[in-house]
C-alpha positions as YAML, in Angstrom:
chain: A
units: angstrom
residues:
- id: 1
  name: MET
  ca: [0.00, 0.00, 0.00]
- id: 2
  name: GLN
  ca: [2.77, 2.44, 0.95]
- id: 3
  name: PRO
  ca: [4.57, 2.15, -2.43]
- id: 4
  name: ILE
  ca: [1.29, 3.11, -4.17]
- id: 5
  name: LEU
  ca: [0.85, 6.13, -1.90]
- id: 6
  name: ASP
  ca: [4.45, 7.16, -2.53]
- id: 7
  name: LEU
  ca: [3.88, 6.86, -6.27]
- id: 8
  name: LEU
  ca: [0.78, 9.06, -6.10]
- id: 9
  name: GLN
  ca: [2.74, 11.64, -4.16]
- id: 10
  name: GLU
  ca: [5.61, 11.62, -6.64]
- id: 11
  name: SER
  ca: [3.47, 11.58, -9.81]
- id: 12
  name: PRO
  ca: [0.90, 14.38, -10.07]
- id: 13
  name: THR
  ca: [-0.19, 13.10, -13.49]
- id: 14
  name: LEU
  ca: [-1.07, 9.68, -12.07]
- id: 15
  name: LEU
  ca: [-2.84, 11.27, -9.12]
- id: 16
  name: ILE
  ca: [-4.97, 13.49, -11.36]
- id: 17
  name: SER
  ca: [-5.77, 10.62, -13.74]
- id: 18
  name: LEU
  ca: [-6.85, 8.23, -10.99]
- id: 19
  name: THR
  ca: [-8.87, 10.98, -9.31]
- id: 20
  name: PHE
  ca: [-10.63, 11.66, -12.62]
- id: 21
  name: ILE
  ca: [-11.51, 7.99, -13.15]
- id: 22
  name: PHE
  ca: [-12.64, 7.41, -9.57]
- id: 23
  name: SER
  ca: [-14.73, 10.58, -9.59]
- id: 24
  name: LEU
  ca: [-16.64, 9.38, -12.65]
- id: 25
  name: MET
  ca: [-17.99, 6.62, -10.40]
- id: 26
  name: VAL
  ca: [-18.67, 9.14, -7.64]
- id: 27
  name: GLY
  ca: [-20.60, 11.23, -10.15]
- id: 28
  name: SER
  ca: [-22.76, 8.20, -10.96]
- id: 29
  name: PHE
  ca: [-23.59, 7.89, -7.26]
- id: 30
  name: LEU
  ca: [-24.29, 11.62, -7.03]
- id: 31
  name: ASN
  ca: [-26.97, 11.16, -9.68]
- id: 32
  name: VAL
  ca: [-28.65, 8.74, -7.27]
- id: 33
  name: VAL
  ca: [-28.31, 11.17, -4.35]
- id: 34
  name: ILE
  ca: [-29.73, 14.07, -6.38]
- id: 35
  name: TYR
  ca: [-32.77, 12.04, -7.40]
- id: 36
  name: ARG
  ca: [-33.48, 10.01, -4.27]
- id: 37
  name: LEU
  ca: [-32.59, 12.23, -1.31]
- id: 38
  name: PRO
  ca: [-35.48, 14.71, -1.86]
- id: 39
  name: ILE
  ca: [-37.91, 11.79, -2.22]
- id: 40
  name: MET
  ca: [-36.59, 10.24, 1.00]
- id: 41
  name: MET
  ca: [-36.97, 13.57, 2.79]
- id: 42
  name: ASN
  ca: [-40.51, 14.05, 1.49]
- id: 43
  name: ARG
  ca: [-41.53, 10.59, 2.67]
- id: 44
  name: ASN
  ca: [-40.04, 11.23, 6.09]
- id: 45
  name: TRP
  ca: [-41.80, 14.63, 6.38]
- id: 46
  name: ARG
  ca: [-45.12, 13.02, 5.45]
- id: 47
  name: LYS
  ca: [-44.62, 10.28, 8.01]
- id: 48
  name: GLU
  ca: [-43.84, 12.81, 10.74]
- id: 49
  name: CYS
  ca: [-46.89, 14.93, 9.81]
- id: 50
  name: LEU
  ca: [-49.19, 11.91, 9.94]
- id: 51
  name: GLU
  ca: [-47.79, 10.93, 13.34]
- id: 52
  name: TYR
  ca: [-48.18, 14.48, 14.67]
- id: 53
  name: LEU
  ca: [-51.78, 14.71, 13.42]
- id: 54
  name: GLU
  ca: [-52.45, 11.22, 14.75]
- id: 55
  name: LEU
  ca: [-53.65, 10.06, 11.35]
- id: 56
  name: ALA
  ca: [-53.38, 6.58, 9.90]
- id: 57
  name: PRO
  ca: [-49.91, 5.99, 8.40]
- id: 58
  name: ASP
  ca: [-49.48, 5.31, 4.71]
- id: 59
  name: PRO
  ca: [-49.50, 1.68, 3.57]
- id: 60
  name: GLU
  ca: [-46.13, 0.00, 3.98]
- id: 61
  name: GLN
  ca: [-43.91, 0.87, 1.03]
- id: 62
  name: GLU
  ca: [-40.90, -0.89, -0.37]
- id: 63
  name: THR
  ca: [-37.49, 0.05, 0.97]
- id: 64
  name: PHE
  ca: [-36.32, 3.27, -0.63]
- id: 65
  name: ASN
  ca: [-32.91, 4.71, 0.20]
- id: 66
  name: LEU
  ca: [-29.69, 5.61, -1.57]
- id: 67
  name: PHE
  ca: [-28.91, 1.94, -2.24]
- id: 68
  name: LEU
  ca: [-32.27, 0.17, -2.61]
- id: 69
  name: PRO
  ca: [-34.13, -0.47, -4.83]
- id: 70
  name: HIS
  ca: [-31.55, -1.00, -7.54]
- id: 71
  name: SER
  ca: [-31.52, 1.49, -10.39]
- id: 72
  name: SER
  ca: [-34.03, 0.80, -13.14]
- id: 73
  name: CYS
  ca: [-35.54, 2.45, -16.20]
- id: 74
  name: PRO
  ca: [-38.29, 4.84, -15.03]
- id: 75
  name: HIS
  ca: [-40.37, 3.95, -18.11]
- id: 76
  name: CYS
  ca: [-40.29, 0.14, -18.26]
- id: 77
  name: ASN
  ca: [-38.89, -0.57, -14.74]
- id: 78
  name: THR
  ca: [-36.24, -2.90, -16.15]
- id: 79
  name: GLN
  ca: [-33.31, -3.12, -13.75]
- id: 80
  name: ILE
  ca: [-30.12, -1.54, -15.07]
- id: 81
  name: LEU
  ca: [-27.34, -4.10, -15.38]
- id: 82
  name: PRO
  ca: [-23.83, -3.33, -14.07]
- id: 83
  name: GLN
  ca: [-22.39, -3.18, -17.60]
- id: 84
  name: GLN
  ca: [-25.10, -0.63, -18.48]
- id: 85
  name: ASN
  ca: [-24.11, 1.59, -15.56]
- id: 86
  name: ILE
  ca: [-20.53, 2.48, -16.48]
- id: 87
  name: PRO
  ca: [-20.19, 6.26, -16.11]
- id: 88
  name: VAL
  ca: [-20.42, 8.19, -19.42]
- id: 89
  name: LEU
  ca: [-19.35, 5.18, -21.52]
- id: 90
  name: SER
  ca: [-22.61, 3.27, -21.03]
- id: 91
  name: TYR
  ca: [-24.58, 6.30, -22.17]
- id: 92
  name: LEU
  ca: [-22.51, 6.45, -25.35]
- id: 93
  name: PHE
  ca: [-22.70, 2.70, -26.02]
- id: 94
  name: LEU
  ca: [-26.47, 2.69, -25.46]
- id: 95
  name: LYS
  ca: [-26.79, 5.78, -27.68]
- id: 96
  name: GLY
  ca: [-28.61, 7.61, -24.90]
- id: 97
  name: ALA
  ca: [-31.54, 5.20, -24.66]
- id: 98
  name: CYS
  ca: [-32.76, 2.34, -22.47]
- id: 99
  name: ALA
  ca: [-31.43, -1.01, -23.71]
- id: 100
  name: HIS
  ca: [-34.82, -2.66, -23.13]
- id: 101
  name: CYS
  ca: [-37.51, -0.20, -24.22]
- id: 102
  name: GLY
  ca: [-35.51, 2.42, -26.12]
- id: 103
  name: THR
  ca: [-36.78, 5.35, -24.02]
- id: 104
  name: PRO
  ca: [-34.28, 8.26, -24.22]
- id: 105
  name: ILE
  ca: [-32.04, 8.73, -21.19]
- id: 106
  name: SER
  ca: [-31.53, 12.28, -19.99]
- id: 107
  name: PRO
  ca: [-28.08, 13.59, -20.98]
- id: 108
  name: ARG
  ca: [-27.89, 15.16, -17.54]
- id: 109
  name: TYR
  ca: [-26.67, 11.88, -16.06]
- id: 110
  name: PRO
  ca: [-23.40, 11.65, -18.03]
- id: 111
  name: LEU
  ca: [-22.97, 15.43, -17.78]
- id: 112
  name: ILE
  ca: [-23.04, 15.27, -13.96]
- id: 113
  name: GLU
  ca: [-20.58, 12.36, -14.05]
- id: 114
  name: ALA
  ca: [-18.26, 14.31, -16.35]
- id: 115
  name: LEU
  ca: [-18.63, 17.49, -14.29]
- id: 116
  name: THR
  ca: [-17.75, 15.60, -11.12]
- id: 117
  name: ALA
  ca: [-14.67, 14.08, -12.73]
- id: 118
  name: ILE
  ca: [-13.43, 17.37, -14.21]
- id: 119
  name: CYS
  ca: [-13.92, 19.34, -10.98]
- id: 120
  name: SER
  ca: [-12.25, 16.57, -8.97]
- id: 121
  name: ALA
  ca: [-9.28, 16.48, -11.32]
- id: 122
  name: MET
  ca: [-8.90, 20.24, -10.89]
- id: 123
  name: VAL
  ca: [-8.91, 19.78, -7.10]
- id: 124
  name: ALA
  ca: [-6.18, 17.14, -7.37]
- id: 125
  name: TRP
  ca: [-4.17, 19.40, -9.67]
- id: 126
  name: GLN
  ca: [-4.52, 22.39, -7.34]
- id: 127
  name: PHE
  ca: [-3.90, 20.71, -3.96]
- id: 128
  name: GLY
  ca: [-1.76, 17.73, -4.84]
- id: 129
  name: TYR
  ca: [-1.50, 14.61, -2.73]
- id: 130
  name: GLY
  ca: [-2.48, 15.13, 0.91]
- id: 131
  name: VAL
  ca: [-5.22, 15.60, 3.48]
- id: 132
  name: ASP
  ca: [-6.33, 18.92, 1.99]
- id: 133
  name: MET
  ca: [-7.05, 17.24, -1.34]
- id: 134
  name: CYS
  ca: [-9.15, 14.48, 0.23]
- id: 135
  name: PHE
  ca: [-11.42, 16.87, 2.10]
- id: 136
  name: ALA
  ca: [-11.57, 19.29, -0.84]
- id: 137
  name: LEU
  ca: [-12.80, 16.40, -2.98]
- id: 138
  name: LEU
  ca: [-15.47, 15.53, -0.42]
- id: 139
  name: LEU
  ca: [-16.65, 19.14, -0.37]
- id: 140
  name: THR
  ca: [-16.66, 19.29, -4.17]
- id: 141
  name: TRP
  ca: [-18.84, 16.20, -4.47]
- id: 142
  name: CYS
  ca: [-21.29, 17.47, -1.87]
- id: 143
  name: LEU
  ca: [-21.52, 20.87, -3.58]
- id: 144
  name: ILE
  ca: [-22.43, 19.24, -6.90]
- id: 145
  name: ALA
  ca: [-25.20, 17.24, -5.24]
- id: 146
  name: LEU
  ca: [-26.48, 20.29, -3.33]
- id: 147
  name: SER
  ca: [-26.48, 22.44, -6.46]
- id: 148
  name: PHE
  ca: [-28.59, 20.09, -8.55]
- id: 149
  name: ILE
  ca: [-31.00, 19.33, -5.70]
- id: 150
  name: ASP
  ca: [-31.49, 23.09, -5.33]
- id: 151
  name: ILE
  ca: [-32.04, 23.46, -9.09]
- id: 152
  name: ASP
  ca: [-34.66, 20.70, -9.06]
- id: 153
  name: HIS
  ca: [-36.43, 21.42, -5.77]
- id: 154
  name: GLN
  ca: [-35.18, 24.80, -4.48]
- id: 155
  name: LEU
  ca: [-33.94, 22.93, -1.44]
- id: 156
  name: LEU
  ca: [-30.57, 22.67, 0.30]
- id: 157
  name: PRO
  ca: [-30.93, 19.69, 2.68]
- id: 158
  name: ASP
  ca: [-29.82, 20.27, 6.27]
- id: 159
  name: SER
  ca: [-28.70, 16.64, 6.27]
- id: 160
  name: MET
  ca: [-25.82, 17.74, 4.02]
- id: 161
  name: THR
  ca: [-25.10, 21.39, 4.86]
- id: 162
  name: LEU
  ca: [-25.04, 21.07, 8.67]
- id: 163
  name: PRO
  ca: [-22.67, 18.06, 8.87]
- id: 164
  name: LEU
  ca: [-20.37, 19.87, 6.42]
- id: 165
  name: LEU
  ca: [-20.46, 22.99, 8.60]
- id: 166
  name: TRP
  ca: [-19.42, 21.03, 11.69]
- id: 167
  name: LEU
  ca: [-16.79, 19.16, 9.68]
- id: 168
  name: GLY
  ca: [-15.29, 22.49, 8.61]
- id: 169
  name: ILE
  ca: [-14.99, 23.64, 12.22]
- id: 170
  name: PHE
  ca: [-13.49, 20.26, 13.18]
- id: 171
  name: LEU
  ca: [-10.90, 20.50, 10.41]
- id: 172
  name: SER
  ca: [-9.92, 23.96, 11.60]
- id: 173
  name: LEU
  ca: [-8.69, 22.38, 14.85]
- id: 174
  name: PHE
  ca: [-5.90, 20.91, 12.74]
- id: 175
  name: ASP
  ca: [-5.41, 24.04, 10.60]
- id: 176
  name: VAL
  ca: [-6.85, 22.38, 7.50]
- id: 177
  name: PHE
  ca: [-7.81, 25.26, 5.15]
- id: 178
  name: THR
  ca: [-8.03, 27.77, 8.03]
- id: 179
  name: ASP
  ca: [-7.58, 28.16, 11.79]
- id: 180
  name: THR
  ca: [-10.26, 27.72, 14.45]
- id: 181
  name: ASP
  ca: [-10.83, 31.42, 15.19]
- id: 182
  name: ALA
  ca: [-11.34, 32.26, 11.51]
- id: 183
  name: SER
  ca: [-13.56, 29.20, 11.06]
- id: 184
  name: ILE
  ca: [-15.94, 30.00, 13.93]
- id: 185
  name: ILE
  ca: [-16.15, 33.68, 13.02]
- id: 186
  name: GLY
  ca: [-16.61, 32.70, 9.38]
- id: 187
  name: ALA
  ca: [-19.55, 30.41, 10.20]
- id: 188
  name: ILE
  ca: [-21.23, 33.16, 12.21]
- id: 189
  name: ALA
  ca: [-20.51, 35.88, 9.64]
- id: 190
  name: GLY
  ca: [-21.62, 33.68, 6.75]
- id: 191
  name: TYR
  ca: [-24.99, 32.96, 8.30]
- id: 192
  name: LEU
  ca: [-25.70, 36.45, 9.61]
- id: 193
  name: SER
  ca: [-24.66, 38.24, 6.42]
- id: 194
  name: LEU
  ca: [-27.30, 36.56, 4.23]
- id: 195
  name: TRP
  ca: [-29.83, 36.46, 7.07]
- id: 196
  name: SER
  ca: [-29.51, 40.25, 7.35]
- id: 197
  name: VAL
  ca: [-30.09, 40.66, 3.61]
- id: 198
  name: TYR
  ca: [-33.08, 38.32, 3.84]
- id: 199
  name: MET
  ca: [-34.65, 40.24, 6.74]
- id: 200
  name: GLY
  ca: [-34.02, 43.62, 5.12]
- id: 201
  name: PHE
  ca: [-35.59, 42.49, 1.84]
- id: 202
  name: LYS
  ca: [-38.55, 40.99, 3.66]
- id: 203
  name: LEU
  ca: [-39.17, 44.17, 5.67]
- id: 204
  name: LEU
  ca: [-39.00, 46.31, 2.53]
- id: 205
  name: THR
  ca: [-41.02, 44.14, 0.16]
- id: 206
  name: GLY
  ca: [-42.93, 41.69, 2.33]
- id: 207
  name: LYS
  ca: [-41.41, 38.86, 0.25]
- id: 208
  name: GLU
  ca: [-38.78, 36.24, 1.01]
- id: 209
  name: GLY
  ca: [-35.77, 36.76, -1.25]
- id: 210
  name: MET
  ca: [-33.94, 33.53, -0.40]
- id: 211
  name: GLY
  ca: [-34.20, 30.39, 1.68]
- id: 212
  name: PHE
  ca: [-32.62, 29.54, 5.01]
- id: 213
  name: GLY
  ca: [-30.57, 26.86, 3.28]
- id: 214
  name: ASP
  ca: [-28.57, 29.61, 1.59]
- id: 215
  name: PHE
  ca: [-27.61, 31.05, 5.00]
- id: 216
  name: LYS
  ca: [-26.41, 27.64, 6.15]
- id: 217
  name: LEU
  ca: [-24.47, 27.04, 2.95]
- id: 218
  name: LEU
  ca: [-22.55, 30.31, 3.31]
- id: 219
  name: ALA
  ca: [-22.01, 29.56, 7.01]
- id: 220
  name: MET
  ca: [-20.54, 26.23, 5.93]
- id: 221
  name: PHE
  ca: [-18.09, 27.99, 3.58]
- id: 222
  name: GLY
  ca: [-17.17, 30.34, 6.42]
- id: 223
  name: ALA
  ca: [-16.41, 27.34, 8.62]
- id: 224
  name: TRP
  ca: [-14.25, 25.70, 5.94]
- id: 225
  name: LEU
  ca: [-12.39, 28.72, 4.56]
- id: 226
  name: GLY
  ca: [-12.57, 31.39, 7.27]
- id: 227
  name: TRP
  ca: [-14.27, 34.76, 7.57]
- id: 228
  name: HIS
  ca: [-11.92, 36.52, 5.15]
- id: 229
  name: TYR
  ca: [-13.49, 34.69, 2.16]
- id: 230
  name: ILE
  ca: [-17.10, 35.56, 2.96]
- id: 231
  name: VAL
  ca: [-17.15, 38.87, 1.05]
- id: 232
  name: LEU
  ca: [-15.43, 37.26, -1.95]
- id: 233
  name: ILE
  ca: [-17.98, 34.43, -2.09]
- id: 234
  name: ILE
  ca: [-20.92, 36.84, -1.81]
- id: 235
  name: LEU
  ca: [-19.55, 39.07, -4.57]
- id: 236
  name: LEU
  ca: [-18.78, 36.18, -6.92]
- id: 237
  name: SER
  ca: [-22.12, 34.46, -6.35]
- id: 238
  name: SER
  ca: [-24.05, 37.71, -6.77]
- id: 239
  name: LEU
  ca: [-22.22, 38.55, -9.98]
- id: 240
  name: VAL
  ca: [-22.83, 35.12, -11.51]
- id: 241
  name: GLY
  ca: [-26.39, 34.96, -10.21]
- id: 242
  name: ALA
  ca: [-27.32, 38.38, -11.53]
- id: 243
  name: THR
  ca: [-25.78, 37.67, -14.94]
- id: 244
  name: ILE
  ca: [-27.54, 34.33, -15.37]
- id: 245
  name: GLY
  ca: [-30.82, 35.61, -13.90]
- id: 246
  name: ILE
  ca: [-30.99, 38.62, -16.22]
- id: 247
  name: SER
  ca: [-30.03, 36.44, -19.18]
- id: 248
  name: MET
  ca: [-32.82, 33.97, -18.36]
- id: 249
  name: VAL
  ca: [-35.39, 36.76, -18.18]
- id: 250
  name: LEU
  ca: [-34.24, 38.40, -21.43]
- id: 251
  name: LEU
  ca: [-33.41, 35.36, -23.54]
- id: 252
  name: THR
  ca: [-35.78, 32.64, -22.34]
- id: 253
  name: GLN
  ca: [-38.73, 34.75, -21.18]
- id: 254
  name: HIS
  ca: [-38.31, 33.35, -17.66]
- id: 255
  name: ASP
  ca: [-41.17, 34.50, -15.41]
- id: 256
  name: ARG
  ca: [-39.77, 37.07, -12.99]
- id: 257
  name: ASN
  ca: [-42.15, 35.83, -10.29]
- id: 258
  name: ILE
  ca: [-40.63, 32.33, -10.38]
- id: 259
  name: PRO
  ca: [-37.66, 32.28, -7.98]
- id: 260
  name: ILE
  ca: [-34.23, 31.24, -9.23]
- id: 261
  name: PRO
  ca: [-32.26, 29.09, -6.75]
- id: 262
  name: TYR
  ca: [-29.26, 30.91, -5.30]
- id: 263
  name: GLY
  ca: [-27.55, 27.81, -3.92]
- id: 264
  name: PRO
  ca: [-25.75, 26.77, -7.14]
- id: 265
  name: TYR
  ca: [-24.20, 30.26, -7.45]
- id: 266
  name: LEU
  ca: [-23.05, 30.16, -3.83]
- id: 267
  name: ALA
  ca: [-21.67, 26.66, -4.37]
- id: 268
  name: ALA
  ca: [-19.75, 27.70, -7.50]
- id: 269
  name: ALA
  ca: [-18.37, 30.83, -5.81]
- id: 270
  name: GLY
  ca: [-17.35, 28.87, -2.70]
- id: 271
  name: TRP
  ca: [-15.66, 26.21, -4.80]
- id: 272
  name: LEU
  ca: [-13.69, 28.86, -6.69]
- id: 273
  name: ALA
  ca: [-12.68, 30.39, -3.35]
- id: 274
  name: LEU
  ca: [-11.60, 26.95, -2.13]
- id: 275
  name: LEU
  ca: [-9.23, 26.51, -5.07]
- id: 276
  name: TRP
  ca: [-8.12, 30.05, -5.91]
- id: 277
  name: GLY
  ca: [-9.48, 32.26, -3.14]
- id: 278
  name: GLU
  ca: [-6.13, 33.60, -2.03]
- id: 279
  name: GLN
  ca: [-5.09, 34.53, -5.57]
- id: 280
  name: ILE
  ca: [-8.45, 36.19, -6.27]
- id: 281
  name: ASN
  ca: [-8.33, 38.12, -3.00]
- id: 282
  name: ASN
  ca: [-4.76, 39.30, -3.69]
- id: 283
  name: TYR
  ca: [-5.70, 40.34, -7.23]
- id: 284
  name: TYR
  ca: [-8.73, 42.24, -5.93]
- id: 285
  name: LEU
  ca: [-6.67, 44.02, -3.25]
- id: 286
  name: ASP
  ca: [-3.99, 44.93, -5.80]
- id: 287
  name: PHE
  ca: [-6.69, 46.26, -8.10]
- id: 288
  name: LEU
  ca: [-8.11, 48.44, -5.32]
- id: 289
  name: ALA
  ca: [-4.63, 49.76, -4.58]
- id: 290
  name: LEU
  ca: [-4.45, 51.11, -8.10]
...
């Protein structure tokens, strides 16, 4: 085992290549998380509501979690065989359709797998072999899942954001990414900054401009990266969000009354800060000095 670890440490190319290949498989699992986790949460909420209202529970349903039942075609319910579940390649070999009934398969599945692999390879390239890379990969994978769940359901599950927040504070005890003082202050500042914007907007307009999950997501970034990246993440996410939002309204006739999820923009900005935050901050400060 040790010779393999030494080889990964000495060969960045091998490290990036293996990370890319492994992350393709992670991306396949993220597709499952993105689809199933909201359904699992909805079933659990319904169960709790029925118990609280003292109503008869729903009929017993089959086991449904991240691992069972096995993946199947949503149209014909034919179980997907292992050789039909190879990330990206299976989609190409099957020509984007179910092998049994020929129903088209959404291209989003291989795109998420490819996105996961590319982002993970960039993390390996930026951090190199070490503890920082391992936890940066974990955060990257979780951010991809959170982003697409928010796109689909306008929801950032506490079951993902809160454990990540506490993990960030725990890592700061060992000076991974930041120190403990900066981590704790960052978590507080991240939450309160967006909460303040939310309350101000609500007082002025009577409407809710964002969800509480956004506060927790920024608090999580504060815990991982420290308070000094909060302003950068807000600026980057606002810039990207405003650009895409205006483009959607102008080019696709998007209804202005339909909210656009902010979580993916926060996730993208936080991920950029994770990889290149120091360089971006230094560039920004140098620019201001001019």
